[in-house]
Coordinates of C-alpha atoms and ligand atoms in Angstrom, one line a residue:
M928 CA 61.1 131.0 13.9
N929 CA 64.3 131.8 12.1
Y930 CA 66.0 135.2 12.6
N931 CA 69.0 136.6 10.9
I932 CA 71.2 138.7 13.2
A933 CA 74.2 140.6 11.9
L934 CA 77.1 140.8 14.4
L935 CA 79.5 143.7 14.5
P936 CA 82.1 142.6 17.2
G937 CA 84.4 145.5 16.5
D938 CA 87.5 146.1 18.6
G939 CA 89.0 145.6 22.0
I940 CA 86.6 143.7 24.3
G941 CA 84.0 143.8 21.5
P942 CA 84.5 140.3 20.2
E943 CA 84.5 138.6 23.6
I944 CA 81.3 140.3 24.9
V945 CA 79.5 139.7 21.6
R946 CA 80.5 136.1 21.9
S947 CA 78.9 136.0 25.4
A948 CA 75.7 137.6 24.1
V949 CA 75.5 135.0 21.2
Q950 CA 75.9 132.2 23.8
V951 CA 72.9 133.6 25.6
L952 CA 70.9 134.0 22.4
E953 CA 71.6 130.3 21.5
C954 CA 70.3 129.3 24.9
V955 CA 67.2 131.4 24.5
G956 CA 66.7 129.8 21.0
Q957 CA 66.9 126.3 22.4
R958 CA 64.5 127.1 25.3
F959 CA 61.9 129.0 23.2
G960 CA 62.3 127.1 19.9
H961 CA 63.9 129.9 17.7
H962 CA 66.9 129.8 15.5
F963 CA 69.2 132.8 15.5
A964 CA 71.4 132.7 12.5
T965 CA 74.4 135.0 13.1
T966 CA 76.8 136.5 10.6
S967 CA 79.8 138.6 11.6
Y968 CA 80.9 141.7 9.7
L969 CA 83.9 143.9 10.0
L970 CA 83.6 147.3 11.7
G971 CA 85.9 149.9 13.2
G972 CA 89.6 149.2 13.7
A973 CA 89.2 145.6 12.8
A974 CA 87.8 146.7 9.4
I975 CA 90.6 149.2 8.9
D976 CA 93.2 146.5 9.5
A977 CA 91.5 143.9 7.3
A978 CA 89.8 145.9 4.6
G979 CA 91.5 149.4 4.7
E980 CA 88.3 151.3 5.8
P981 CA 86.3 151.5 9.0
L982 CA 82.9 150.8 7.4
P983 CA 83.1 148.5 4.4
A984 CA 80.2 148.4 2.0
D985 CA 79.8 144.7 2.8
T986 CA 79.1 145.5 6.4
V987 CA 76.4 148.0 5.6
Q988 CA 74.8 145.5 3.1
G989 CA 74.9 142.7 5.7
C990 CA 73.2 144.9 8.3
L991 CA 70.5 146.0 5.8
A992 CA 69.8 142.4 4.9
A993 CA 69.5 141.3 8.6
D994 CA 66.5 141.3 10.9
S995 CA 68.6 143.2 13.4
V996 CA 72.2 144.0 14.4
L997 CA 74.2 143.4 17.6
L998 CA 77.4 145.5 18.1
G999 CA 80.3 145.2 20.5
A1000 CA 82.5 148.3 20.6
V1001 CA 84.9 150.1 18.3
G1002 CA 88.2 152.0 18.7
G1003 CA 91.6 151.8 20.3
P1004 CA 94.9 153.5 20.6
K1005 CA 96.2 151.8 17.5
W1006 CA 93.9 153.9 15.3
D1007 CA 93.9 157.1 17.4
D1008 CA 96.2 159.0 15.1
L1009 CA 94.2 158.5 11.9
P1010 CA 92.5 161.5 10.4
G1011 CA 89.0 162.1 11.8
D1012 CA 87.1 160.7 8.8
Q1013 CA 89.0 157.5 8.9
R1014 CA 88.8 156.7 12.6
P1015 CA 87.0 153.6 13.9
E1016 CA 84.3 155.8 15.5
Q1017 CA 83.4 157.0 12.1
A1018 CA 82.1 153.5 11.3
L1019 CA 79.7 153.7 14.3
L1020 CA 78.3 157.0 13.2
G1021 CA 78.2 155.7 9.6
I1022 CA 76.3 152.5 10.4
R1023 CA 73.8 154.4 12.6
A1024 CA 73.2 156.8 9.7
A1025 CA 73.1 154.2 7.0
L1026 CA 70.4 152.3 8.9
G1027 CA 68.5 155.5 9.7
L1028 CA 68.6 154.9 13.4
Y1029 CA 67.7 158.3 14.8
S1030 CA 66.5 157.2 18.2
N1031 CA 68.8 155.8 20.9
L1032 CA 67.2 154.4 24.0
R1033 CA 69.5 154.2 27.0
P1034 CA 67.9 152.8 30.1
A1035 CA 69.7 153.2 33.4
R1036 CA 68.4 151.6 36.5
L1037 CA 70.0 150.7 39.8
Y1038 CA 69.8 147.0 40.5
P1039 CA 69.0 146.5 44.2
A1040 CA 71.8 143.9 44.2
L1041 CA 74.3 146.6 43.1
R1042 CA 73.4 149.3 45.6
A1043 CA 76.8 149.0 47.2
A1044 CA 78.4 149.8 43.8
C1045 CA 76.4 153.1 43.4
P1046 CA 78.7 156.1 44.1
L1047 CA 75.8 158.1 45.6
R1048 CA 75.0 158.6 49.3
S1049 CA 73.4 155.5 50.8
E1050 CA 69.9 157.1 51.2
L1051 CA 69.9 158.0 47.5
A1052 CA 71.2 154.5 46.5
E1053 CA 68.5 153.0 48.8
A1054 CA 65.8 155.0 47.0
G1055 CA 67.1 153.8 43.7
F1056 CA 66.2 155.0 40.2
D1057 CA 64.9 153.7 36.9
L1058 CA 65.3 156.2 34.0
L1059 CA 65.5 156.2 30.3
I1060 CA 67.6 158.5 28.2
V1061 CA 66.2 159.0 24.7
R1062 CA 69.1 160.4 22.7
E1063 CA 68.8 161.8 19.1
L1064 CA 71.4 159.8 17.2
I1065 CA 72.0 160.9 13.6
G1066 CA 71.9 164.7 13.8
G1067 CA 73.3 167.6 15.7
I1068 CA 76.9 168.4 16.1
Y1069 CA 78.0 164.8 15.4
F1070 CA 76.8 165.2 11.8
G1071 CA 77.0 169.0 11.1
E1072 CA 79.5 170.6 8.9
R1073 CA 83.0 170.6 10.4
G1074 CA 86.4 171.6 9.3
R1075 CA 89.6 173.5 9.8
Q1076 CA 90.9 176.6 8.2
P1077 CA 94.2 178.5 8.5
L1078 CA 93.9 181.5 10.8
P1079 CA 93.7 184.5 8.5
A1080 CA 96.9 186.6 8.3
A1081 CA 95.1 189.7 9.5
A1082 CA 94.3 187.9 12.8
G1083 CA 97.9 187.1 13.4
G1084 CA 99.3 185.3 10.4
P1085 CA 99.3 181.6 9.4
E1086 CA 101.8 180.7 12.1
A1087 CA 99.2 181.8 14.7
G1088 CA 97.5 178.5 14.1
E1089 CA 94.2 177.3 12.6
V1090 CA 90.5 177.6 13.2
A1091 CA 88.4 174.4 13.8
F1092 CA 84.6 174.3 13.8
D1093 CA 81.8 171.8 14.3
T1094 CA 78.2 172.7 13.7
E1095 CA 75.1 172.0 15.8
R1096 CA 72.1 171.9 13.4
Y1097 CA 68.6 170.5 14.0
S1098 CA 65.6 170.7 11.8
T1099 CA 61.9 170.7 13.0
P1100 CA 61.3 167.2 11.5
E1101 CA 64.4 165.8 13.1
I1102 CA 63.3 167.1 16.5
E1103 CA 59.7 165.9 16.0
R1104 CA 60.6 162.3 15.2
I1105 CA 62.8 161.9 18.3
G1106 CA 60.3 163.8 20.4
R1107 CA 57.5 161.4 19.4
V1108 CA 59.6 158.4 20.4
A1109 CA 60.2 160.0 23.8
F1110 CA 56.6 161.0 24.4
A1111 CA 55.5 157.5 23.5
A1112 CA 58.1 156.0 25.8
A1113 CA 57.0 158.3 28.6
A1114 CA 53.3 157.5 28.1
K1115 CA 54.2 153.8 28.6
R1116 CA 56.1 154.5 31.8
T1117 CA 55.2 157.0 34.5
G1118 CA 54.2 159.7 32.0
R1119 CA 56.9 162.2 33.0
L1120 CA 59.2 163.5 30.3
V1121 CA 62.1 166.0 30.8
S1122 CA 63.5 167.6 27.6
V1123 CA 67.1 168.6 28.2
D1124 CA 68.6 171.5 26.2
K1125 CA 70.7 174.6 26.5
A1126 CA 68.0 177.0 25.4
N1127 CA 69.5 179.9 27.4
V1128 CA 72.4 179.9 24.9
L1129 CA 71.8 177.8 21.8
E1130 CA 69.4 178.5 18.9
T1131 CA 69.1 174.8 18.1
S1132 CA 68.0 174.3 21.7
R1133 CA 65.3 177.0 21.4
L1134 CA 63.9 175.2 18.3
W1135 CA 64.2 171.9 20.2
R1136 CA 62.2 173.3 23.2
Q1137 CA 59.5 174.9 21.0
T1138 CA 59.0 171.8 19.0
M1139 CA 58.8 169.6 22.1
H1140 CA 56.1 171.9 23.6
R1141 CA 54.1 171.8 20.4
L1142 CA 54.3 168.0 20.4
A1143 CA 53.1 167.9 24.0
D1144 CA 49.5 168.8 22.8
D1145 CA 49.3 165.4 21.1
Y1146 CA 50.3 163.6 24.3
P1147 CA 48.0 164.9 27.1
E1148 CA 48.9 161.9 29.3
V1149 CA 52.5 163.0 29.4
E1150 CA 53.8 165.8 31.7
L1151 CA 56.6 167.6 29.8
S1152 CA 59.1 169.8 31.5
D1153 CA 62.4 171.4 30.4
M1154 CA 65.8 171.3 32.0
L1155 CA 69.0 173.0 31.0
V1156 CA 71.8 170.4 30.4
D1157 CA 74.1 171.7 33.1
N1158 CA 71.4 171.5 35.6
A1159 CA 70.4 168.0 34.4
A1160 CA 74.0 166.9 34.9
M1161 CA 73.8 168.1 38.4
Q1162 CA 70.3 166.8 39.1
L1163 CA 71.3 163.3 38.0
I1164 CA 73.7 163.2 40.8
R1165 CA 71.7 165.1 43.3
N1166 CA 68.6 163.0 42.9
P1167 CA 68.3 160.6 40.0
G1168 CA 65.1 159.2 41.3
Q1169 CA 63.2 162.4 40.1
F1170 CA 63.7 161.3 36.5
D1171 CA 61.7 158.9 34.3
V1172 CA 62.3 159.7 30.6
L1173 CA 64.8 162.3 29.4
V1174 CA 65.0 163.4 25.8
T1175 CA 67.9 165.2 24.4
S1176 CA 70.3 165.9 21.5
N1177 CA 73.0 163.7 20.2
M1178 CA 75.9 165.2 22.2
F1179 CA 74.1 166.0 25.4
G1180 CA 72.7 162.4 25.4
D1181 CA 76.2 161.0 24.9
I1182 CA 77.4 162.8 28.0
L1183 CA 74.4 162.3 30.3
S1184 CA 74.2 158.6 29.5
D1185 CA 77.8 158.0 30.6
E1186 CA 77.0 159.9 33.8
A1187 CA 73.8 157.9 34.4
S1188 CA 75.6 154.7 33.8
Q1189 CA 78.1 155.3 36.5
L1190 CA 75.2 155.8 39.0
T1191 CA 74.2 152.2 38.3
G1192 CA 77.6 151.0 39.6
S1193 CA 79.3 150.4 36.3
I1194 CA 79.2 151.4 32.7
G1195 CA 79.5 147.7 32.1
M1196 CA 75.8 147.3 32.9
L1197 CA 74.2 149.6 30.4
A1198 CA 72.5 148.4 27.2
S1199 CA 71.2 150.5 24.4
A1200 CA 68.9 150.2 21.4
S1201 CA 69.1 152.4 18.3
L1202 CA 66.0 152.4 16.2
G1203 CA 64.6 154.1 13.1
E1204 CA 61.2 153.7 11.3
G1205 CA 61.2 149.9 10.9
T1206 CA 61.9 147.1 13.3
R1207 CA 65.6 146.7 12.4
G1208 CA 67.8 148.2 15.1
L1209 CA 71.3 148.3 16.3
Y1210 CA 71.9 147.1 19.8
E1211 CA 75.1 147.8 21.7
P1212 CA 76.5 148.3 25.2
I1213 CA 77.0 152.0 25.9
H1214 CA 80.6 151.4 27.0
G1215 CA 83.6 151.5 24.8
S1216 CA 86.2 148.9 23.6
A1217 CA 88.3 149.0 26.7
P1218 CA 91.5 148.1 24.9
D1219 CA 93.4 147.9 28.3
I1220 CA 91.4 144.8 29.4
A1221 CA 90.8 143.2 25.9
G1222 CA 91.4 139.5 25.7
R1223 CA 91.9 139.1 29.4
D1224 CA 88.5 137.5 30.2
I1225 CA 87.7 140.2 32.8
A1226 CA 85.2 142.5 30.8
N1227 CA 81.6 142.6 32.1
P1228 CA 79.4 141.0 29.4
I1229 CA 76.1 142.1 31.0
A1230 CA 75.6 145.3 29.0
T1231 CA 75.9 143.3 25.7
I1232 CA 73.7 140.5 27.0
L1233 CA 71.1 143.0 28.0
S1234 CA 71.5 144.7 24.6
A1235 CA 70.6 141.3 23.0
A1236 CA 67.5 141.2 25.3
M1237 CA 66.5 144.6 23.9
L1238 CA 67.0 143.3 20.4
L1239 CA 64.6 140.5 21.1
R1240 CA 62.0 142.9 22.5
Y1241 CA 62.2 145.8 20.1
S1242 CA 63.2 144.2 16.8
L1243 CA 61.7 140.8 17.0
G1244 CA 58.8 141.3 19.4
L1245 CA 60.0 138.5 21.6
N1246 CA 59.0 139.9 25.0
A1247 CA 59.0 136.7 27.1
E1248 CA 62.4 135.8 25.7
A1249 CA 63.8 139.3 26.5
R1250 CA 62.3 139.0 30.0
A1251 CA 63.9 135.6 30.5
I1252 CA 67.3 137.1 29.8
E1253 CA 66.7 140.0 32.1
S1254 CA 65.5 137.7 34.9
A1255 CA 68.6 135.5 34.5
V1256 CA 70.8 138.5 34.9
D1257 CA 68.8 139.6 38.0
A1258 CA 69.1 136.0 39.4
V1259 CA 72.9 135.9 38.9
L1260 CA 73.4 139.3 40.5
D1261 CA 71.2 138.4 43.4
S1262 CA 73.3 135.2 43.9
G1263 CA 76.3 137.5 44.5
L1264 CA 78.3 136.8 41.4
R1265 CA 80.2 139.8 40.2
T1266 CA 82.7 140.7 37.4
A1267 CA 85.6 142.9 38.7
D1268 CA 83.9 146.2 37.7
I1269 CA 80.9 145.6 39.9
A1270 CA 82.5 143.8 42.8
A1271 CA 83.1 145.5 46.1
P1272 CA 86.8 146.0 46.9
S1273 CA 86.8 143.0 49.3
Q1274 CA 84.5 140.8 47.1
P1275 CA 85.8 138.0 44.9
S1276 CA 85.1 138.5 41.1
I1277 CA 84.6 136.2 38.2
G1278 CA 85.6 136.5 34.5
T1279 CA 83.7 137.2 31.3
Q1280 CA 83.2 133.5 30.5
A1281 CA 82.2 132.5 34.0
M1282 CA 79.6 135.3 34.2
T1283 CA 78.3 134.3 30.8
K1284 CA 78.1 130.7 31.9
A1285 CA 76.2 131.7 35.1
I1286 CA 73.6 133.6 33.1
V1287 CA 73.2 130.8 30.6
T1288 CA 72.7 128.4 33.5
A1289 CA 70.2 130.7 35.2
L1290 CA 68.3 130.8 31.9
E1291 CA 68.3 127.0 31.6
D1292 CA 67.2 126.6 35.2
S1293 CA 64.3 129.0 34.9
G1294 CA 63.3 127.2 31.8
N1295 CA 63.3 123.8 33.6
A1296 CA 61.5 125.3 36.5
G1297 CA 58.8 126.8 34.3
Ligands
IPM544 C1 78.5 156.2 22.4 C2 80.0 156.4 22.1 C3 80.0 156.9 20.7 C4 79.2 158.2 20.6 C5 81.5 157.2 20.2 C6 82.3 156.0 20.3 C7 81.5 157.7 18.8 O1 80.5 157.3 23.0 O2 77.9 155.3 21.7 O3 78.0 156.7 23.4 O4 79.6 159.3 21.0 O5 78.0 158.1 20.1
MG545 MG1 79.3 157.7 24.6

C-alpha cells in the first residue's frame, strides 16, 4: 500500500529525530511491502524564519491532504521574545485545532531495561507501571479568551501595572467526546479509569466530573474514579503502578504527562498520538525542541520512532508493523545500548544516528528471523 505522511520537523532537535523516524518507516516499508511517501512542511520557528508566520496555510493544507502527520518539536530561545500569538508554540496549538485533534494519548510505561533510570525507590521501579494519559487537546485554558488590560486608575493608576487573564472553559460536548475516548481506552486495557480534576475549586472541573459520571453508565465494564489534580501529581510519584488510564483537561494533562515521562527514566522515551474523529492524526514525542543539544547527534530519537509506530497503528491500522518497531526498540534497549539521557552515569552512550541504526538493524534482523 501507498501512504502519504506529512512531516513537520520543526525546530531544535526536531529535524534530526524526524529523520530517524523516517529511516525506521522506510525500513518497515521494505519489510512489509508498503510505500510511505513523505513531504515536509514548515512549522514553528523554522516557518517564522522562512515564511514570516509560525503556521503557514500551506502546512495546514499539506496536513489535511495527508493520511497522517509526524511532528518533531517546535520553539527555541530565538523566538522567545515574540508576542504570544506569533510564537512557534502557537503553530502547534493551531495545527492541533485545524485538524480537530481533541484527544491526546500519552502512554508512559517503565521499560524493564530502564529500571535503573527511574528516579523512584527501587521497589517501586521493580513493580513498574504502564499507564495512559488521555489529555483533552483543543479546549480549556489553552484556547479560552485571554488578554491584558491596564490596571484601572482607581485600583492604583496605570503605573501600577496591568491585568492579564486566561480563561478555562469547557462545554458538555467537549468533555463527552474526550471522555468517550478515555472510557473506550480503559475498556480495552484493565478497565480502570481515573478522571483528574480540581472540582473542589473550579466550576469547569465540576462540569467535567458530572459529565464523566454520566458517561460511566454507558461503560459498565469500566470502573471510574475521581482524583484531584494535586493528589494525582503526588500519587504518580508515590505509586504509579496504581494507575491504568487517566483522563484530564488540556493543562492538567500537559503537566502530569511530563511528570509521568520522567518516571520512565527520560522524557526522550515518550510518544504521543493526537486524534480526532477520522483516522488522520498527529504524532509527536512529548518532549520539546531541546535547542541546547540540537545538531549535536545526542538527542534520543526513541520517542519520535515510537510516535511513528503509533501512527502506523492508529492512523493506518498497521498493527503488526507498529509492533515490529516497538519490539525493535525493546531489543535495542535490552541489548544495553543507550543514548546519553537514559544511560547510567558510568555507562557509555551512543548518538542519535547510532541509536537509529541499531533500531533499523533490529527491525531487519527480526524480519529475517521471521
Ligand atoms: C506539549 C507541549 C506543548 C503543550 C507546548 C509546546 C505548547 O508542552 O505538547 O506537551 O503545552 O501542549
Ligand atoms: Mg508539555
